mmCIF file of C-alpha atoms and ligand atoms in Angstrom:
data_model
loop_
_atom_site.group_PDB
_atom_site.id
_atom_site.type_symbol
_atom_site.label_atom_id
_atom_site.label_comp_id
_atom_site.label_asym_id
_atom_site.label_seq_id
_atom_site.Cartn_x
_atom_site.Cartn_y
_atom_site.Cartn_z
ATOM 1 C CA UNK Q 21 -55.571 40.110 33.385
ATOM 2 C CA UNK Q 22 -57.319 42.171 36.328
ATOM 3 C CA UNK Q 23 -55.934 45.222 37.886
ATOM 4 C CA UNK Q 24 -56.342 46.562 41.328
ATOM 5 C CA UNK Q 25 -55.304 50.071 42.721
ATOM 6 C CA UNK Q 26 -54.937 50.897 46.452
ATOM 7 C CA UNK Q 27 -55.449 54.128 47.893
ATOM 8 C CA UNK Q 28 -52.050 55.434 47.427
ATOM 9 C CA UNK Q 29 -51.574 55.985 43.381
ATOM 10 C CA UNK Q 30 -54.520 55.922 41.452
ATOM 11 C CA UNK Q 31 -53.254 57.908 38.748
ATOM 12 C CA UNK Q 32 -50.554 55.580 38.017
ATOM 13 C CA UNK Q 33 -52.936 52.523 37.838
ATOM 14 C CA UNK Q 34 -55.287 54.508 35.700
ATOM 15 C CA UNK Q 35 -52.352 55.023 33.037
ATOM 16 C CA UNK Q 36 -51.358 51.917 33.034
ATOM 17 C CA UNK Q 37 -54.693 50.339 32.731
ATOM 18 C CA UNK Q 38 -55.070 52.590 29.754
ATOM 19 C CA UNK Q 39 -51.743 51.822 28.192
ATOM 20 C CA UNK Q 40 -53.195 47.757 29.005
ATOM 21 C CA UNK Q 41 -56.587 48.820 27.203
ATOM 22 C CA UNK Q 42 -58.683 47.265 30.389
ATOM 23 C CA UNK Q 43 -60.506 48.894 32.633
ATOM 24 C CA UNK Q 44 -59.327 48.936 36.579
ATOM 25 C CA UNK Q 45 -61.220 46.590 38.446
ATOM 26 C CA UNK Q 46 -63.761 47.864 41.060
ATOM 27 C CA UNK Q 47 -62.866 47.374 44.945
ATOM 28 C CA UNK Q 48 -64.164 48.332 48.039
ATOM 29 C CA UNK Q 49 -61.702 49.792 50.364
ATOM 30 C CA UNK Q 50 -63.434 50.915 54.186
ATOM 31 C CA UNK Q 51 -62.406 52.451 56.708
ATOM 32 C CA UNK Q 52 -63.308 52.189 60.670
ATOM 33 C CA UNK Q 53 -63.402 55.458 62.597
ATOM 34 C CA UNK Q 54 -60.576 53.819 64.611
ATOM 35 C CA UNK Q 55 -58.862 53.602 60.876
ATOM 36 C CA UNK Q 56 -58.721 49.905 60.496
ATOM 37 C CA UNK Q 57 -59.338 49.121 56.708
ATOM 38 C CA UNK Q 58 -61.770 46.592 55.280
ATOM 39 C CA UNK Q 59 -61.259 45.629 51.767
ATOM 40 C CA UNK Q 60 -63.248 43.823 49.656
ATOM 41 C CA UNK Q 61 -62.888 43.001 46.051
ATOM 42 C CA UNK Q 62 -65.993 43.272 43.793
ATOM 43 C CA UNK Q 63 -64.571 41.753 40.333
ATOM 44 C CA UNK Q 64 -64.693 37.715 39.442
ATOM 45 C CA UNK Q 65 -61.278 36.550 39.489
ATOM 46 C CA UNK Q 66 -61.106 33.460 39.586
ATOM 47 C CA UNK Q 67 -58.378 31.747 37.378
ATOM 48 C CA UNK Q 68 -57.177 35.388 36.763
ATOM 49 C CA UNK Q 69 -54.045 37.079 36.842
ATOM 50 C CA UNK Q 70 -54.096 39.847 39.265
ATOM 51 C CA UNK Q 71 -52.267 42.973 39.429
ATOM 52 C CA UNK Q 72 -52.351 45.197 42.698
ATOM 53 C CA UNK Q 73 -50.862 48.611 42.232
ATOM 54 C CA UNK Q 74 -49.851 50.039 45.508
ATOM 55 C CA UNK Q 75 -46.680 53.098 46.150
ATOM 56 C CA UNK Q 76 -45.678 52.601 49.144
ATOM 57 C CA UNK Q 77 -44.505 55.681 50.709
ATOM 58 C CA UNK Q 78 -46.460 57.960 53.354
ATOM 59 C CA UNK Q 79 -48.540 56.997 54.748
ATOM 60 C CA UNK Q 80 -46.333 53.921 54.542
ATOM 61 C CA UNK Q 81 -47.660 51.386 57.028
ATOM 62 C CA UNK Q 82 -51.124 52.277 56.094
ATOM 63 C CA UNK Q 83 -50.491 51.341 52.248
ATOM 64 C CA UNK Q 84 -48.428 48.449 52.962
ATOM 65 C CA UNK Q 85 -51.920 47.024 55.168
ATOM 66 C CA UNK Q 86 -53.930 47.761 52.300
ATOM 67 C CA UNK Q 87 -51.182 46.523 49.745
ATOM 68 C CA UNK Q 88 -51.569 42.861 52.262
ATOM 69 C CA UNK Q 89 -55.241 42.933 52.457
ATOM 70 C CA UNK Q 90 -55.903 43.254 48.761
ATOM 71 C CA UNK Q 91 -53.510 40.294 47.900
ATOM 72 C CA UNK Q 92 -55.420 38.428 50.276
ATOM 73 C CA UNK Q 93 -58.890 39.237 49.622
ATOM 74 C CA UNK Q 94 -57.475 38.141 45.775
ATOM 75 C CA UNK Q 95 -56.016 34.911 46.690
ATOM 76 C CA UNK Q 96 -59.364 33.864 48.772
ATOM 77 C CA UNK Q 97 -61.564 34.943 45.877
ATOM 78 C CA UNK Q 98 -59.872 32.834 43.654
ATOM 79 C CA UNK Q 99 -56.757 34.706 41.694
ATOM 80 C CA UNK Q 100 -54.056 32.562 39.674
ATOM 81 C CA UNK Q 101 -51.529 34.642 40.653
ATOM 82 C CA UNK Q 102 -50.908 38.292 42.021
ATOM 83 C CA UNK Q 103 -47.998 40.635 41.021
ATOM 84 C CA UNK Q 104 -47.936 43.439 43.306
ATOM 85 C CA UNK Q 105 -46.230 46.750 41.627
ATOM 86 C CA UNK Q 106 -44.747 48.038 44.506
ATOM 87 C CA UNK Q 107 -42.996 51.336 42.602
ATOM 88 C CA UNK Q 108 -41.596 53.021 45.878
ATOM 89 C CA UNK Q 109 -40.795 49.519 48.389
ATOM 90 C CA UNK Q 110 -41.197 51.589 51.459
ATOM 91 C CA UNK Q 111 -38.724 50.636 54.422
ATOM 92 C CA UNK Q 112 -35.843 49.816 51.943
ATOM 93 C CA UNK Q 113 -33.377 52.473 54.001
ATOM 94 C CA UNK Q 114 -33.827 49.706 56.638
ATOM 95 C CA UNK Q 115 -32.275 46.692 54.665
ATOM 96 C CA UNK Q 116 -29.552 45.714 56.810
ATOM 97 C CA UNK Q 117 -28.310 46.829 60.901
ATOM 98 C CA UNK Q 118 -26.773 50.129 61.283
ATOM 99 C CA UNK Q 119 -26.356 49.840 64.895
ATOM 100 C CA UNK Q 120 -27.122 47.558 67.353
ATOM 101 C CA UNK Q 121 -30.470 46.641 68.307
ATOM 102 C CA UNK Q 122 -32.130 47.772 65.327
ATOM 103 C CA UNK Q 123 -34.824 45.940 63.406
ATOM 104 C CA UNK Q 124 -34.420 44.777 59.698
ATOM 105 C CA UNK Q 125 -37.331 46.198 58.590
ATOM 106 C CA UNK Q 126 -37.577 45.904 55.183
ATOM 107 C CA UNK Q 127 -37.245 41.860 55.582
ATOM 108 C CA UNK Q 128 -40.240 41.911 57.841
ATOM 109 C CA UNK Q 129 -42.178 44.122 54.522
ATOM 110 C CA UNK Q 130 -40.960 40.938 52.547
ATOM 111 C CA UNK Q 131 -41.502 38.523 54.431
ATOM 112 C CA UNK Q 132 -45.260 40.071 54.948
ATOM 113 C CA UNK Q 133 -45.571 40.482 51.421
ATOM 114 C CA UNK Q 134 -44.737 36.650 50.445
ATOM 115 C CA UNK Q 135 -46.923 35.184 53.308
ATOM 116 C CA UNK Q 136 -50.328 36.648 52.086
ATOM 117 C CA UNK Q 137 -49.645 34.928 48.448
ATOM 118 C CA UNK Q 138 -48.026 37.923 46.383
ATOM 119 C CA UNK Q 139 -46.151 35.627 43.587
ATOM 120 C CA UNK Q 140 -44.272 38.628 41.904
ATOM 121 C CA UNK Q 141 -43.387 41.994 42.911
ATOM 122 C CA UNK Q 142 -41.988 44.988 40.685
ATOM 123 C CA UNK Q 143 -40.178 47.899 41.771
ATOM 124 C CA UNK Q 144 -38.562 51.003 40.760
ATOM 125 C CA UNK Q 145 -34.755 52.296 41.404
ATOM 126 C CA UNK Q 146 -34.059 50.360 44.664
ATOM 127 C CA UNK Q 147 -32.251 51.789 47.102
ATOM 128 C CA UNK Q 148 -29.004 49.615 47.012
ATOM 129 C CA UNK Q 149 -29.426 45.991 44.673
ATOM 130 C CA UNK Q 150 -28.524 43.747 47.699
ATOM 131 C CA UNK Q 151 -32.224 44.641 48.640
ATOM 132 C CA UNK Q 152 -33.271 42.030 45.741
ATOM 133 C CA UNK Q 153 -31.388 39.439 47.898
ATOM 134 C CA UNK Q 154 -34.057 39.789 50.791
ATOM 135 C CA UNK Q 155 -36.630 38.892 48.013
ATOM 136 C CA UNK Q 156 -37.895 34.978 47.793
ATOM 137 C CA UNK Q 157 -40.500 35.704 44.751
ATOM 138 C CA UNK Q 158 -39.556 37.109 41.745
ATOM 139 C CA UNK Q 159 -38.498 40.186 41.614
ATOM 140 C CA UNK Q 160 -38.752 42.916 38.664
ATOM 141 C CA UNK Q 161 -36.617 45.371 39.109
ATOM 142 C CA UNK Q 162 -37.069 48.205 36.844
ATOM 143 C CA UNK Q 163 -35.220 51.295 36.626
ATOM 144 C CA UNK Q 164 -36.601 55.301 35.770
ATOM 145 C CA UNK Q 165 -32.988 55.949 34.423
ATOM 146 C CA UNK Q 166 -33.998 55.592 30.645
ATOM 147 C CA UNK Q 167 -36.691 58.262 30.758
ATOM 148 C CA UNK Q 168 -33.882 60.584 32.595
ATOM 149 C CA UNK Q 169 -31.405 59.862 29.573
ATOM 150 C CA UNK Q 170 -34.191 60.562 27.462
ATOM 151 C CA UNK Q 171 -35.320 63.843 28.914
ATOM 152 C CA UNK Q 172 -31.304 64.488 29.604
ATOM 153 C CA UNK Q 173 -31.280 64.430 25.728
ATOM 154 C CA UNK Q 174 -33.725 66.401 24.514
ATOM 155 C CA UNK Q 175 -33.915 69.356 27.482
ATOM 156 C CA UNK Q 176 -30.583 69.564 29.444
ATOM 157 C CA UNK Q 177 -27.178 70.976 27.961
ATOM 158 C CA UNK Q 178 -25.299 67.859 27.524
ATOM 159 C CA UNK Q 179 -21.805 68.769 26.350
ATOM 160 C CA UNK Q 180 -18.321 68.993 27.979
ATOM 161 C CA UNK Q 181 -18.888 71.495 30.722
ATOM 162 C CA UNK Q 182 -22.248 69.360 32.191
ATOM 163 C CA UNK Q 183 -20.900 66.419 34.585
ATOM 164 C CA UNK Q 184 -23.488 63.995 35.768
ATOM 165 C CA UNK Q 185 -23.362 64.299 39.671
ATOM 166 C CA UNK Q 186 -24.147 61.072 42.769
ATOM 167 C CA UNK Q 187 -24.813 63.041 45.674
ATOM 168 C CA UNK Q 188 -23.384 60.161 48.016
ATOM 169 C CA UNK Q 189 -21.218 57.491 47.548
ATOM 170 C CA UNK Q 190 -24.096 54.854 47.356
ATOM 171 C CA UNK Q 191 -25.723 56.204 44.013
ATOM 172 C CA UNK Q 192 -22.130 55.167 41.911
ATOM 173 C CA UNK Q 193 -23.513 52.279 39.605
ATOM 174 C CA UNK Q 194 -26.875 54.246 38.748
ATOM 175 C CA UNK Q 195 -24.610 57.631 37.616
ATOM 176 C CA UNK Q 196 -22.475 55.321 35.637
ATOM 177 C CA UNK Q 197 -25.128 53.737 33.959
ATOM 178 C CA UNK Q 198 -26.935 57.019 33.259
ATOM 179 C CA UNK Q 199 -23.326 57.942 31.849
ATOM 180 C CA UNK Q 200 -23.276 54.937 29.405
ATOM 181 C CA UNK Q 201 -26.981 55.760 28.387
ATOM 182 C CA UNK Q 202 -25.580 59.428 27.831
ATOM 183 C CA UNK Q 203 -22.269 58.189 25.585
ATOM 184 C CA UNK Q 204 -20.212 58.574 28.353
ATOM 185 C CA UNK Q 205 -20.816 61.773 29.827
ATOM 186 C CA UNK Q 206 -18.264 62.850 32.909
ATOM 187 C CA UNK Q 207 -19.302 62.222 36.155
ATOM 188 C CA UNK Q 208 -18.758 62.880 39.688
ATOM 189 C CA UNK Q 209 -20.067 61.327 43.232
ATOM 190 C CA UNK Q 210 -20.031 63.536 46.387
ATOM 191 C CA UNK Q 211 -18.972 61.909 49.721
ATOM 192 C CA UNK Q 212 -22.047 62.690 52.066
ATOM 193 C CA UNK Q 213 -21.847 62.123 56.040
ATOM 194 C CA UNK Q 214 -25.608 61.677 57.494
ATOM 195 C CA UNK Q 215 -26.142 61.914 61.112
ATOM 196 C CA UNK Q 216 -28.508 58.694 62.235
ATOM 197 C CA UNK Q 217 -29.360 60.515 64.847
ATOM 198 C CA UNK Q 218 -30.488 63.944 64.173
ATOM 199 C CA UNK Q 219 -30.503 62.673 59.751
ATOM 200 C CA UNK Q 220 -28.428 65.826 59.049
ATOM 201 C CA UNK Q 221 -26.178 65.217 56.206
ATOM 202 C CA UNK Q 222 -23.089 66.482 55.516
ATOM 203 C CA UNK Q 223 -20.814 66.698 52.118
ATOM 204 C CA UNK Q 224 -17.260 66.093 52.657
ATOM 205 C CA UNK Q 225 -15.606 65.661 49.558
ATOM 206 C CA UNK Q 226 -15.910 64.159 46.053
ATOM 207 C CA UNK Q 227 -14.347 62.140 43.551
ATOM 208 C CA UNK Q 228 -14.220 63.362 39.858
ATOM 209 C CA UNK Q 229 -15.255 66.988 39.936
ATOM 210 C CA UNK Q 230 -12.920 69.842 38.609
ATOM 211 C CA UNK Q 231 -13.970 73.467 37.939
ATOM 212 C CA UNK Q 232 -14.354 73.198 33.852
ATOM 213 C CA UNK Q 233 -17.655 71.875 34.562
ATOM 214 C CA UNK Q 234 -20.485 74.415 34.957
ATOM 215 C CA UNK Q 235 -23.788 72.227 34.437
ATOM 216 C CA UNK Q 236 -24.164 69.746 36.938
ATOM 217 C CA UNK Q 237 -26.655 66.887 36.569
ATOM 218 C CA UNK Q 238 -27.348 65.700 40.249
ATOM 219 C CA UNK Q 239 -29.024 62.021 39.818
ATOM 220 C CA UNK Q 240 -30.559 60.401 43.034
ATOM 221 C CA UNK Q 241 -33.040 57.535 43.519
ATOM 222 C CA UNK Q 242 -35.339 59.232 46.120
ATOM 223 C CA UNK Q 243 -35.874 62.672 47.177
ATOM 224 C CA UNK Q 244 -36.868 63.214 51.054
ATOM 225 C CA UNK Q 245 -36.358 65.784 53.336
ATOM 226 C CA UNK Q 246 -34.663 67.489 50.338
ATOM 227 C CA UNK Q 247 -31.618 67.694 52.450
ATOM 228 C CA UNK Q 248 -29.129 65.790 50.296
ATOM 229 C CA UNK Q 249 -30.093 67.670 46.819
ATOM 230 C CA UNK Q 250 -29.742 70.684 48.610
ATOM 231 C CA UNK Q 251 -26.093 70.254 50.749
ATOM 232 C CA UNK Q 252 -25.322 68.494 47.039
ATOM 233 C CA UNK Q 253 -26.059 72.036 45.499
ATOM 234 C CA UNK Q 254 -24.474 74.031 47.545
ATOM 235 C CA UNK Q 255 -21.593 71.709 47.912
ATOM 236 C CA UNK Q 256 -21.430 72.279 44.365
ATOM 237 C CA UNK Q 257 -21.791 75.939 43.989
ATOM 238 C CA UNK Q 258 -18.708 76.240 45.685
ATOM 239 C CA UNK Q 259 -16.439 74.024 43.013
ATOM 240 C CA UNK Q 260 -17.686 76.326 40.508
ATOM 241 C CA UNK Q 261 -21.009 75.476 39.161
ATOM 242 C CA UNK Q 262 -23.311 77.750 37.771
ATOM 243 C CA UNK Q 263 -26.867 75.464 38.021
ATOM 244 C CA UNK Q 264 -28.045 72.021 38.803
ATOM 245 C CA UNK Q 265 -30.805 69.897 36.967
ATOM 246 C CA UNK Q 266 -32.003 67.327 39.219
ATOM 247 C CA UNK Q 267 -33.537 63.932 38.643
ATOM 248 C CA UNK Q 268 -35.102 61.519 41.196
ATOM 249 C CA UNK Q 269 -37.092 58.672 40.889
ATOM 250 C CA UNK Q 270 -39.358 58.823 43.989
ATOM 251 C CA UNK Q 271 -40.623 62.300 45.034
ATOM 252 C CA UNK Q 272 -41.382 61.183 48.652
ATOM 253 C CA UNK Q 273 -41.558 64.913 49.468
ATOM 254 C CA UNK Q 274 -41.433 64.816 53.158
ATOM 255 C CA UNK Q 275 -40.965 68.235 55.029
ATOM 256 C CA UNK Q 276 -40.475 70.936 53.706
ATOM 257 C CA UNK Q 277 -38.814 69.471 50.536
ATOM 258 C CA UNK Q 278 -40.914 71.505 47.886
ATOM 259 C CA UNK Q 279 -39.466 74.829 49.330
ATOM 260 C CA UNK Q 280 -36.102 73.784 49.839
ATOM 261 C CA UNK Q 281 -36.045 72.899 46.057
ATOM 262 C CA UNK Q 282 -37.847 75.642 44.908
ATOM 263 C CA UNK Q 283 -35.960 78.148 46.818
ATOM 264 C CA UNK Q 284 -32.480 77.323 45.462
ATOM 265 C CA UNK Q 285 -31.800 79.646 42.939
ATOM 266 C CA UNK Q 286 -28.990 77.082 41.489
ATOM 267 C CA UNK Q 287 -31.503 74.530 40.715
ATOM 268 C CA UNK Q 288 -33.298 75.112 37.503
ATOM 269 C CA UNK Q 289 -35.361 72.200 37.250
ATOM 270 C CA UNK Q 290 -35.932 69.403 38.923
ATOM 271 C CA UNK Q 291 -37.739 65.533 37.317
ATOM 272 C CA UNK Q 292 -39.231 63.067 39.055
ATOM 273 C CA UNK Q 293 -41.618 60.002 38.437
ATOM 274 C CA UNK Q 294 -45.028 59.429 39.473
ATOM 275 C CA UNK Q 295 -44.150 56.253 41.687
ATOM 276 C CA UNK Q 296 -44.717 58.028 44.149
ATOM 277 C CA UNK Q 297 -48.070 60.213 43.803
ATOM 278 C CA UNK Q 298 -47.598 64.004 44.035
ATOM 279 C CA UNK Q 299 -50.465 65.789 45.410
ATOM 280 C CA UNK Q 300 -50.972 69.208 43.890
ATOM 281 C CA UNK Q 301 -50.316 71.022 47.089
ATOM 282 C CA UNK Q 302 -46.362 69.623 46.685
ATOM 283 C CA UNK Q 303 -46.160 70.485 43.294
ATOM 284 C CA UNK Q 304 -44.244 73.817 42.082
ATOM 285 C CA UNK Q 305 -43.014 75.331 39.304
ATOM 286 C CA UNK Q 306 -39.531 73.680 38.185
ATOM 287 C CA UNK Q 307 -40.992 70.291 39.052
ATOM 288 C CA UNK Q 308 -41.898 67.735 36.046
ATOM 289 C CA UNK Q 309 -43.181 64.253 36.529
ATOM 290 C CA UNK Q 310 -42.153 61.388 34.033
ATOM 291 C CA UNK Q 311 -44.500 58.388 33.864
ATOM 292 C CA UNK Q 312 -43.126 55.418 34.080
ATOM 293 C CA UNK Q 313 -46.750 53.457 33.168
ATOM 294 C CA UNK Q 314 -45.180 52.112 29.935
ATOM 295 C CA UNK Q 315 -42.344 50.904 31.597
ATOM 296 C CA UNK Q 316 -44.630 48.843 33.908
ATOM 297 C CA UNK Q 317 -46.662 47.868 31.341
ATOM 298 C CA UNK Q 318 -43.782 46.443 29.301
ATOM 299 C CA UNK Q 319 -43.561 43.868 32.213
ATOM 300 C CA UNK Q 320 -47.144 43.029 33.041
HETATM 301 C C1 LIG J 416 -29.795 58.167 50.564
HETATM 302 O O1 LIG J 416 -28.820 57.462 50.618
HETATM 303 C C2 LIG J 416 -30.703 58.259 49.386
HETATM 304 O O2 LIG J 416 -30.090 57.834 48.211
HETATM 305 C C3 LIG J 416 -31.227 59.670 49.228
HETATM 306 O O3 LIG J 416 -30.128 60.509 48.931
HETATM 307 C C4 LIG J 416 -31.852 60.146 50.503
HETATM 308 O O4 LIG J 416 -32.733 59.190 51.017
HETATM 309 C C5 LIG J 416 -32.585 61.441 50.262
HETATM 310 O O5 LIG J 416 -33.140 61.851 51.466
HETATM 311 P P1 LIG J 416 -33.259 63.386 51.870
HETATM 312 O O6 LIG J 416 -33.991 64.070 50.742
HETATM 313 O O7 LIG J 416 -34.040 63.360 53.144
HETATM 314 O O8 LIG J 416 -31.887 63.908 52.077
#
């Protein structure tokens, strides 16, 4: 087995080439002054199986043309197959129409993605599961939630007043399976409004939530703008509880997000993975990053 890293999460390939025992293959990734990208690989791979390891989050379009161009420079230099981990599938908020007119994006990604040879694709925590259905490949689809349950075990208070917490309607199944991982621990999901045009969200409500509970456990699959964790903890604040440990899969970090998070007092700490590459400047202090490389690896 060969693998390959793009630009966009060396680290990640690194550990899991380590956890593999091989070394990462070399490549030669160039860019234009107008930004176009030429990639060449530089390994033998003929007969081989190929791994490309490519987050694709900001900047998005750029990664995904890399991500492309690396499967094909593979396939033409021989490869037996190519699995592409894909830990953050960018565009997967755009799996179906909202309103009229609008594109499907994330089909066009897949579509893309199957055309220049990629046999297999793994992903982390997808945004809804009906996103597998766009997929003609195989599909891994693995999930960060046993490394929260894990952490949620050894670090966070646990007991009867803590009450895991979805901060929309959409994040149900992955709080109950947390729950199940956690012998059943309570939980709670928050009815959130979002604005498509301006993205402002709103909380309205929420099912399960009563004021014995004084730990809450927000869970989420991606973190943004910041704006749902924080209308989630202030939302929150007001039925009565006293902090919030957060845990999100992909730290896209966009905005301001750090300083939203590290301003709220009622947040104590919040976890994340490295799908999605943190650069130091977007680090701060309650942050921690859980690997998922042995997760990967698992399925390589
Ligand atoms: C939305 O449905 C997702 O599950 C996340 O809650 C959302 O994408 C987070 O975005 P932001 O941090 O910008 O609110």
């Amino acid at each position: 087995m060969k693998i390959f890293s793009g630009s966009s999460n060396k680290p990640l390939a690194q550990k899991l080439a380590d956890k593999l025992q091989i070394s990462l293959s070399p490549l030669e990734i160039h860019i234009f002054a107008d930004g176009e990208r030429r990639v060449r690989i530089l390994d033998k791979v003929i007969d081989e199986d190929c791994v490309i390891v490519q987050s694709c989050s900001s900047p998005v379009d750029t990664n995904y043309m890399e991500l492309f161009f690396i499967a094909d420079g593979l396939k033409r230099s021989g490869a037996k197959s190519v699995t592409a981990v894909i830990p953050y599938l960018g565009y997967q908020r755009q799996d179906h129409i909202f309103r009229d007119g609008e594109a499907v994006s994330l089909e066009v990604i897949v579509k893309t993605l199957e055309a220049v040879g990629i046999n297999r694709v793994i992903v982390f925590d997808l945004h809804s599961v009906r996103i597998e259905q766009a997929f003609h490949i195989p599909l891994v689809h693995l999930s960060g939630l046993p490394l929260f349950a894990e952490t949620i075990k050894r670090i966070v208070p646990h007991g009867s007043a803590t009450i895991l917490v979805s901060p929309d309607m959409g994040g149900i199944r992955r709080i109950k399976l947390l729950s199940g991982m956690l012998n059943n621990l309570s939980y709670a999901a928050i009815e959130k409004n979002r604005d498509l045009e301006t993205g402002e969200v709103e909380m309205v409500g929420a099912q399960g939530l009563d004021n014995k509970y004084k730990t809450a456990i927000i869970v989420d699959d991606m973190i943004s703008s910041g704006g749902t964790i924080a209308g989630a903890s202030d939302f929150l604040k007001e039925k009565g509880i006293k902090e919030v440990f957060v845990f999100a899969t992909h730290a896209i970090f966009s905005d301001d997000a750090p300083q939203i998070l590290s301003k709220n007092e009622l947040i104590k700490k919040v976890y994340v993975t490295d799908a999605v590459y943190v650069p130091k400047e977007k680090q701060f202090e309650k942050l921690d990053i859980l690997s998922i490389a042995h997760l990967t690896a698992g399925n390589l």
